[in-house]
Short mmCIF file of C-alpha atoms in Angstrom, two decimals:
data_model
loop_
_atom_site.label_atom_id
_atom_site.label_comp_id
_atom_site.label_asym_id
_atom_site.label_seq_id
_atom_site.Cartn_x
_atom_site.Cartn_y
_atom_site.Cartn_z
CA UNK A 1 -26.31 -8.25 -10.68
CA UNK A 2 -27.02 -11.85 -9.68
CA UNK A 3 -24.50 -13.13 -12.25
CA UNK A 4 -21.94 -10.66 -11.12
CA UNK A 5 -22.34 -11.55 -7.45
CA UNK A 6 -21.82 -15.21 -8.34
CA UNK A 7 -18.20 -14.39 -9.00
CA UNK A 8 -17.70 -14.17 -5.26
CA UNK A 9 -17.51 -17.97 -4.90
CA UNK A 10 -15.32 -20.18 -2.73
CA UNK A 11 -14.55 -22.28 -5.87
CA UNK A 12 -13.15 -19.27 -7.76
CA UNK A 13 -11.06 -18.31 -4.69
CA UNK A 14 -9.69 -21.86 -4.40
CA UNK A 15 -8.66 -21.91 -8.09
CA UNK A 16 -7.03 -18.47 -7.98
CA UNK A 17 -5.40 -18.46 -4.59
CA UNK A 18 -4.43 -21.78 -2.88
CA UNK A 19 -4.38 -23.69 -6.16
CA UNK A 20 -2.90 -20.69 -7.97
CA UNK A 21 -0.25 -18.29 -6.79
CA UNK A 22 0.08 -19.83 -3.30
CA UNK A 23 0.71 -23.35 -4.65
CA UNK A 24 4.01 -24.76 -3.31
CA UNK A 25 4.60 -21.88 -0.94
CA UNK A 26 5.44 -22.11 2.73
CA UNK A 27 4.19 -19.13 4.80
CA UNK A 28 3.81 -17.28 1.47
CA UNK A 29 7.35 -17.86 0.08
CA UNK A 30 9.43 -20.58 -1.48
CA UNK A 31 10.45 -23.36 0.88
CA UNK A 32 14.15 -22.66 0.28
CA UNK A 33 13.97 -18.89 0.64
CA UNK A 34 15.45 -17.27 3.76
CA UNK A 35 15.98 -13.78 5.22
CA UNK A 36 19.37 -12.50 4.07
CA UNK A 37 22.20 -13.51 6.42
CA UNK A 38 23.64 -9.98 6.37
CA UNK A 39 20.35 -8.61 7.63
CA UNK A 40 20.09 -11.10 10.51
CA UNK A 41 23.66 -10.38 11.61
CA UNK A 42 23.19 -6.59 11.86
CA UNK A 43 21.20 -5.74 14.97
CA UNK A 44 20.21 -2.25 13.81
CA UNK A 45 18.74 -3.57 10.50
CA UNK A 46 17.14 -6.53 12.17
CA UNK A 47 15.38 -4.30 14.65
CA UNK A 48 14.19 -2.05 11.78
CA UNK A 49 12.72 -5.06 10.04
CA UNK A 50 11.00 -6.17 13.28
CA UNK A 51 9.48 -2.69 13.65
CA UNK A 52 8.17 -2.75 10.02
CA UNK A 53 6.82 -6.26 10.37
CA UNK A 54 4.97 -5.41 13.60
CA UNK A 55 3.03 -2.61 11.76
CA UNK A 56 2.07 -5.14 9.09
CA UNK A 57 0.81 -7.57 11.73
CA UNK A 58 -1.16 -4.87 13.48
CA UNK A 59 -2.81 -3.77 10.22
CA UNK A 60 -3.63 -7.34 9.27
CA UNK A 61 -5.07 -8.07 12.71
CA UNK A 62 -7.36 -5.06 12.17
CA UNK A 63 -8.31 -6.34 8.73
CA UNK A 64 -9.07 -9.83 10.13
CA UNK A 65 -11.36 -8.39 12.86
CA UNK A 66 -13.07 -6.13 10.34
CA UNK A 67 -13.67 -8.65 7.56
CA UNK A 68 -14.87 -11.33 9.95
CA UNK A 69 -17.12 -8.83 11.79
CA UNK A 70 -18.74 -7.66 8.53
CA UNK A 71 -19.87 -11.14 7.50
CA UNK A 72 -22.95 -10.96 9.69
CA UNK A 73 -23.69 -7.42 8.60
CA UNK A 74 -23.57 -8.25 4.84
CA UNK A 75 -26.93 -7.90 3.05
CA UNK A 76 -26.63 -10.85 0.69
CA UNK A 77 -25.17 -14.36 0.60
CA UNK A 78 -22.57 -13.56 -2.10
CA UNK A 79 -21.05 -10.75 -0.06
CA UNK A 80 -20.95 -13.07 3.02
CA UNK A 81 -19.16 -15.67 0.93
CA UNK A 82 -16.62 -13.15 -0.33
CA UNK A 83 -16.00 -11.82 3.18
CA UNK A 84 -15.49 -15.41 4.33
CA UNK A 85 -12.64 -15.79 1.77
CA UNK A 86 -11.27 -12.38 2.70
CA UNK A 87 -11.33 -13.39 6.39
CA UNK A 88 -9.14 -16.41 5.52
CA UNK A 89 -6.80 -14.17 3.44
CA UNK A 90 -6.39 -11.76 6.39
CA UNK A 91 -5.85 -14.59 8.82
CA UNK A 92 -3.16 -15.91 6.45
CA UNK A 93 -1.54 -12.48 6.32
CA UNK A 94 -1.40 -12.24 10.10
CA UNK A 95 0.19 -15.74 10.11
CA UNK A 96 2.84 -15.06 7.48
CA UNK A 97 3.90 -11.73 8.93
CA UNK A 98 4.00 -13.32 12.41
CA UNK A 99 6.14 -16.11 11.02
CA UNK A 100 8.51 -13.43 9.61
CA UNK A 101 8.93 -12.10 13.12
CA UNK A 102 9.97 -15.62 14.17
CA UNK A 103 12.32 -15.82 11.19
CA UNK A 104 13.86 -12.53 12.35
CA UNK A 105 14.68 -14.18 15.68
CA UNK A 106 11.71 -13.29 17.92
CA UNK A 107 10.81 -16.15 20.30
CA UNK A 108 7.24 -17.32 20.20
CA UNK A 109 6.80 -16.42 23.92
CA UNK A 110 7.91 -12.81 23.14
CA UNK A 111 5.49 -12.22 20.26
CA UNK A 112 2.89 -10.11 22.03
CA UNK A 113 5.44 -8.10 24.04
CA UNK A 114 7.37 -7.41 20.80
CA UNK A 115 4.25 -6.19 19.13
CA UNK A 116 3.41 -4.02 22.14
CA UNK A 117 6.93 -2.53 22.12
CA UNK A 118 7.00 -1.59 18.46
CA UNK A 119 3.37 -0.93 17.43
CA UNK A 120 2.70 2.60 16.29
CA UNK A 121 -0.08 4.12 18.51
CA UNK A 122 -1.54 6.00 15.52
CA UNK A 123 -2.15 2.65 13.75
CA UNK A 124 -4.19 1.58 16.77
CA UNK A 125 -6.31 4.75 16.42
CA UNK A 126 -6.79 4.04 12.69
CA UNK A 127 -8.07 0.59 13.53
CA UNK A 128 -10.40 1.94 16.23
CA UNK A 129 -12.22 4.23 13.82
CA UNK A 130 -12.86 1.26 11.44
CA UNK A 131 -13.77 -1.28 14.07
CA UNK A 132 -16.35 1.07 15.61
CA UNK A 133 -18.31 0.95 12.32
CA UNK A 134 -17.89 -2.85 12.21
CA UNK A 135 -19.20 -3.23 15.77
CA UNK A 136 -22.26 -1.20 14.79
CA UNK A 137 -22.82 -3.68 11.90
CA UNK A 138 -22.67 -0.70 9.44
CA UNK A 139 -21.95 -2.70 6.27
CA UNK A 140 -21.51 0.20 3.85
CA UNK A 141 -19.21 2.23 6.13
CA UNK A 142 -17.40 -0.84 7.25
CA UNK A 143 -16.59 -1.99 3.68
CA UNK A 144 -15.48 1.54 2.67
CA UNK A 145 -13.20 1.71 5.71
CA UNK A 146 -11.91 -1.85 5.31
CA UNK A 147 -11.82 -2.52 1.55
CA UNK A 148 -11.14 0.92 0.18
CA UNK A 149 -9.28 2.88 2.90
CA UNK A 150 -7.42 0.17 4.77
CA UNK A 151 -6.88 -2.09 1.75
CA UNK A 152 -6.08 0.85 -0.50
CA UNK A 153 -3.36 1.85 1.93
CA UNK A 154 -2.10 -1.72 2.33
CA UNK A 155 -1.98 -2.18 -1.50
CA UNK A 156 0.30 0.86 -1.86
CA UNK A 157 2.47 0.00 1.17
CA UNK A 158 2.92 -3.55 0.00
CA UNK A 159 3.87 -2.35 -3.48
CA UNK A 160 6.50 0.02 -2.00
CA UNK A 161 7.90 -2.74 0.23
CA UNK A 162 7.90 -5.09 -2.76
CA UNK A 163 9.75 -2.52 -4.90
CA UNK A 164 12.41 -2.08 -2.25
CA UNK A 165 12.88 -5.77 -1.53
CA UNK A 166 12.58 -7.55 -4.89
CA UNK A 167 16.32 -7.49 -5.61
CA UNK A 168 17.84 -8.00 -2.18
CA UNK A 169 15.26 -9.96 -0.19
CA UNK A 170 13.43 -12.37 -2.55
CA UNK A 171 11.85 -14.22 0.35
CA UNK A 172 10.10 -11.11 1.65
CA UNK A 173 9.28 -9.98 -1.88
CA UNK A 174 7.65 -13.35 -2.63
CA UNK A 175 5.58 -13.13 0.55
CA UNK A 176 4.48 -9.59 -0.38
CA UNK A 177 3.53 -10.62 -3.97
CA UNK A 178 0.98 -13.10 -2.60
CA UNK A 179 -0.56 -10.48 -0.33
CA UNK A 180 -0.70 -7.96 -3.21
CA UNK A 181 -2.61 -10.47 -5.27
CA UNK A 182 -5.04 -10.90 -2.37
CA UNK A 183 -5.51 -7.17 -2.03
CA UNK A 184 -6.53 -6.90 -5.68
CA UNK A 185 -9.63 -8.99 -4.89
CA UNK A 186 -10.30 -7.03 -1.70
CA UNK A 187 -10.17 -3.54 -3.28
CA UNK A 188 -12.18 -4.92 -6.19
CA UNK A 189 -14.95 -6.12 -3.87
CA UNK A 190 -14.90 -2.75 -2.04
CA UNK A 191 -15.31 -0.70 -5.15
CA UNK A 192 -17.72 -2.92 -7.01
CA UNK A 193 -20.04 -3.78 -4.07
CA UNK A 194 -20.05 -0.30 -2.49
CA UNK A 195 -20.18 1.44 -5.87
CA UNK A 196 -23.61 -0.07 -6.27
CA UNK A 197 -24.75 0.25 -2.59
CA UNK A 198 -23.68 3.88 -2.15
CA UNK A 199 -26.09 4.83 -4.95
CA UNK A 200 -28.87 3.14 -3.04
CA UNK A 201 -28.03 4.77 0.32
CA UNK A 202 -26.73 8.31 -0.57
CA UNK A 203 -27.66 9.51 2.90
CA UNK A 204 -24.74 7.60 4.30
CA UNK A 205 -22.14 9.67 2.40
CA UNK A 206 -21.39 12.40 5.03
CA UNK A 207 -20.77 9.85 7.82
CA UNK A 208 -18.59 7.71 5.66
CA UNK A 209 -16.59 10.75 4.45
CA UNK A 210 -15.95 11.70 8.12
CA UNK A 211 -14.69 8.21 8.82
CA UNK A 212 -12.32 8.40 5.81
CA UNK A 213 -11.01 11.77 7.01
CA UNK A 214 -10.27 10.40 10.51
CA UNK A 215 -8.64 7.25 9.14
CA UNK A 216 -6.54 9.28 6.79
CA UNK A 217 -5.35 11.51 9.63
CA UNK A 218 -4.16 8.52 11.66
CA UNK A 219 -2.63 6.85 8.57
CA UNK A 220 -0.50 9.93 7.73
CA UNK A 221 0.64 10.18 11.34
CA UNK A 222 1.61 6.45 11.21
CA UNK A 223 3.64 7.03 8.04
CA UNK A 224 5.38 10.04 9.61
CA UNK A 225 6.25 8.21 12.81
CA UNK A 226 7.42 5.11 10.90
CA UNK A 227 9.80 6.92 8.64
CA UNK A 228 11.10 9.14 11.53
CA UNK A 229 11.49 6.30 14.01
CA UNK A 230 13.52 3.92 11.89
CA UNK A 231 15.64 5.82 9.41
CA UNK A 232 17.44 2.91 7.91
CA UNK A 233 14.43 0.70 7.59
CA UNK A 234 12.10 3.43 6.46
CA UNK A 235 13.81 4.30 3.24
CA UNK A 236 14.87 0.84 2.42
CA UNK A 237 12.68 -1.42 4.47
CA UNK A 238 13.77 -4.89 3.53
CA UNK A 239 17.26 -4.82 2.10
CA UNK A 240 20.40 -6.05 3.76
CA UNK A 241 23.04 -3.70 5.06
CA UNK A 242 25.19 -2.32 2.31
CA UNK A 243 22.64 -3.13 -0.31
CA UNK A 244 20.93 0.26 -0.61
CA UNK A 245 23.24 1.25 -3.38
CA UNK A 246 21.79 -1.39 -5.61
CA UNK A 247 18.22 -0.85 -4.57
CA UNK A 248 15.69 0.07 -7.32
CA UNK A 249 13.31 2.91 -7.84
CA UNK A 250 9.90 3.80 -6.31
CA UNK A 251 7.69 6.45 -7.88
CA UNK A 252 10.61 7.87 -9.69
CA UNK A 253 12.76 8.06 -6.54
CA UNK A 254 16.19 6.46 -6.62
CA UNK A 255 16.10 4.35 -3.46
CA UNK A 256 19.85 4.51 -3.05
CA UNK A 257 19.67 8.30 -2.65
CA UNK A 258 16.14 9.07 -1.42
CA UNK A 259 15.83 10.64 2.03
CA UNK A 260 13.24 9.49 4.56
CA UNK A 261 11.24 12.66 3.94
CA UNK A 262 11.19 11.95 0.26
CA UNK A 263 10.07 8.42 0.77
CA UNK A 264 7.34 9.47 3.21
CA UNK A 265 6.17 12.11 0.74
CA UNK A 266 6.15 9.66 -2.13
CA UNK A 267 4.18 6.98 -0.26
CA UNK A 268 1.67 9.52 1.20
CA UNK A 269 1.16 11.05 -2.22
CA UNK A 270 0.46 7.67 -3.86
CA UNK A 271 -1.94 6.57 -1.16
CA UNK A 272 -3.89 9.88 -1.03
CA UNK A 273 -4.15 9.95 -4.87
CA UNK A 274 -5.48 6.40 -4.78
CA UNK A 275 -8.05 7.34 -2.07
CA UNK A 276 -9.26 10.33 -4.15
CA UNK A 277 -9.55 8.26 -7.32
CA UNK A 278 -11.21 5.21 -5.73
CA UNK A 279 -13.61 7.29 -3.61
CA UNK A 280 -14.50 9.48 -6.60
CA UNK A 281 -15.32 6.50 -8.75
CA UNK A 282 -17.96 5.27 -6.23
CA UNK A 283 -19.46 8.78 -5.72
CA UNK A 284 -17.72 9.83 -2.51
CA UNK A 285 -15.69 12.95 -2.10
CA UNK A 286 -12.25 12.63 -0.52
CA UNK A 287 -11.96 14.64 2.76
CA UNK A 288 -8.57 16.01 3.61
CA UNK A 289 -7.64 15.60 7.32
CA UNK A 290 -5.84 18.97 7.27
CA UNK B 1 -32.80 7.63 -45.41
CA UNK B 2 -29.63 6.99 -43.47
CA UNK B 3 -29.62 5.49 -40.08
CA UNK B 4 -28.05 8.19 -37.76
CA UNK B 5 -26.45 5.51 -35.62
CA UNK B 6 -24.67 4.22 -38.72
CA UNK B 7 -23.44 7.67 -39.74
CA UNK B 8 -22.22 8.54 -36.20
CA UNK B 9 -20.23 5.37 -35.92
CA UNK B 10 -16.52 6.11 -36.57
CA UNK B 11 -15.11 4.84 -39.87
CA UNK B 12 -12.52 2.88 -37.75
CA UNK B 13 -15.36 0.76 -36.27
CA UNK B 14 -16.16 -0.71 -39.64
CA UNK B 15 -12.61 -1.82 -40.23
CA UNK B 16 -11.99 -5.44 -39.25
CA UNK B 17 -10.31 -5.72 -35.86
CA UNK B 18 -6.82 -7.01 -35.78
CA UNK B 19 -6.19 -10.39 -34.17
CA UNK B 20 -3.48 -11.17 -31.64
CA UNK B 21 -1.77 -14.37 -30.50
CA UNK B 22 -1.60 -14.39 -26.69
CA UNK B 23 1.34 -16.00 -24.95
CA UNK B 24 1.83 -16.70 -21.24
CA UNK B 25 3.34 -13.76 -19.32
CA UNK B 26 3.92 -15.33 -15.94
CA UNK B 27 0.74 -13.87 -14.52
CA UNK B 28 -0.50 -16.46 -12.00
CA UNK B 29 -3.26 -14.75 -10.06
CA UNK B 30 -6.21 -16.35 -11.89
CA UNK B 31 -6.98 -20.01 -12.79
CA UNK B 32 -4.58 -21.41 -15.38
CA UNK B 33 -6.93 -21.37 -18.34
CA UNK B 34 -7.39 -17.59 -18.00
CA UNK B 35 -3.78 -16.56 -17.31
CA UNK B 36 -2.85 -15.57 -20.83
CA UNK B 37 -5.55 -12.88 -20.78
CA UNK B 38 -3.71 -10.85 -18.08
CA UNK B 39 -0.26 -9.46 -17.43
CA UNK B 40 1.29 -7.28 -14.70
CA UNK B 41 1.51 -3.56 -15.34
CA UNK B 42 5.22 -2.60 -15.32
CA UNK B 43 4.73 0.97 -14.15
CA UNK B 44 5.08 4.40 -15.84
CA UNK B 45 7.42 3.19 -18.59
CA UNK B 46 4.94 0.49 -19.70
CA UNK B 47 2.70 0.96 -22.73
CA UNK B 48 -0.57 -0.77 -23.71
CA UNK B 49 -0.97 -2.60 -26.97
CA UNK B 50 -4.09 -2.16 -29.15
CA UNK B 51 -5.51 -5.32 -27.65
CA UNK B 52 -4.85 -4.30 -24.02
CA UNK B 53 -6.61 -2.25 -21.32
CA UNK B 54 -5.42 -1.33 -17.81
CA UNK B 55 -7.83 -2.13 -14.97
CA UNK B 56 -8.09 1.12 -12.90
CA UNK B 57 -9.08 -0.88 -9.81
CA UNK B 58 -6.20 -3.31 -9.41
CA UNK B 59 -3.69 -2.10 -12.06
CA UNK B 60 -3.52 -5.39 -13.98
CA UNK B 61 -3.43 -5.30 -17.84
CA UNK B 62 -6.32 -7.10 -19.53
CA UNK B 63 -5.50 -8.66 -22.92
CA UNK B 64 -7.81 -9.65 -25.73
CA UNK B 65 -7.27 -11.83 -28.84
CA UNK B 66 -8.92 -8.98 -30.81
CA UNK B 67 -8.14 -5.28 -30.99
CA UNK B 68 -10.05 -3.34 -28.38
CA UNK B 69 -12.23 -0.32 -29.13
CA UNK B 70 -14.39 2.22 -27.31
CA UNK B 71 -17.68 0.67 -26.18
CA UNK B 72 -16.17 -2.78 -25.60
CA UNK B 73 -16.81 -4.41 -22.28
CA UNK B 74 -14.05 -6.37 -20.57
CA UNK B 75 -13.83 -8.33 -17.30
CA UNK B 76 -10.92 -8.08 -14.88
CA UNK B 77 -10.78 -11.46 -13.18
CA UNK B 78 -8.02 -10.66 -10.59
CA UNK B 79 -10.30 -8.04 -8.92
CA UNK B 80 -13.65 -9.10 -10.44
CA UNK B 81 -14.40 -5.69 -11.93
CA UNK B 82 -16.62 -5.19 -15.01
CA UNK B 83 -15.22 -2.50 -17.26
CA UNK B 84 -16.28 -0.50 -20.26
CA UNK B 85 -13.73 1.07 -22.64
CA UNK B 86 -14.22 4.82 -23.35
CA UNK B 87 -12.23 7.17 -25.47
CA UNK B 88 -10.96 10.31 -23.78
CA UNK B 89 -8.47 12.74 -25.37
CA UNK B 90 -7.72 10.17 -28.01
CA UNK B 91 -6.83 7.50 -25.45
CA UNK B 92 -8.74 4.34 -24.60
CA UNK B 93 -9.59 4.20 -20.90
CA UNK B 94 -11.38 1.53 -18.81
CA UNK B 95 -14.24 2.65 -16.64
CA UNK B 96 -15.81 0.56 -13.93
CA UNK B 97 -19.46 -0.47 -14.39
CA UNK B 98 -21.21 -0.59 -11.05
#
């Protein structure tokens, strides 16, 4: 175990991340990459992008609060070190998605009011459930909530957004590729560290499963509201107007023809299946919110 | 007397493993010296080679210079998971070692 935990080092993070896939990037993308002009000129599409980006910022702010809050609750130095690197990853995610709002034309002074206008209230409830565990310094529940439920959801959402933007918005796709690479480490830490700890503290299972059920309920409500509130953005979140016909596929769905309901169903199905599989591997039973 | 462990071992295990030349695949999520050992999973249409295993945690393909077989242990550097290969329904699957 000691050798395994030594993988959670700052040096390895430096070589993989800032000296690796983030080398030569500016706010997570190439210095010469820009939001598509057609998107910026169309107010309906621009607003849809702002709405989507606000949800990403809200999720990342929650992840930043959770990962930093869990450092002092971690039972060993290696986990503290890993969570320190994750805290910087999450801080970077908040920054790059905030920068995207500025790139979409939001003035710096209007940042907080824009977030307040567009944030989905269910996402706030989702965060509250997790941060309650973090505030209580409950490391095992906090890491399950943060690195398996929240990061598992983020991993799937980022992959969907990446699939829908890779052809038509390379700047956003590039930004997302870096966050997906970060999420790989985060979900890996969640499964590997908790997979071992949950065997040591099996009495914690019922409480953690309740937390997962509540977080799942708020997550599904967030998906539903997001796809219903912003029809154009929901099905094709990052492409320029007129570009949907050349958009790719996601989970077998043709993005040029998929309805919002189909997209919501596909994303929910992917995330829930991931939850079941990941929780099952570490000895927890997925709890349906229905 | 025959060693039972020897008789239970599949005949295939005694065959020499095939070797593979690994080329760069554009995967950049680990330090440069390790990049050729990984590639991105291209989704449902993708297939694994005899020297490849899919990490169930982060969905990255792990590549070896030798053919992989059940019982082998591999390491997924992008998500830092330790994996063991097992055979289920004739397929080679990677299971996480906690």
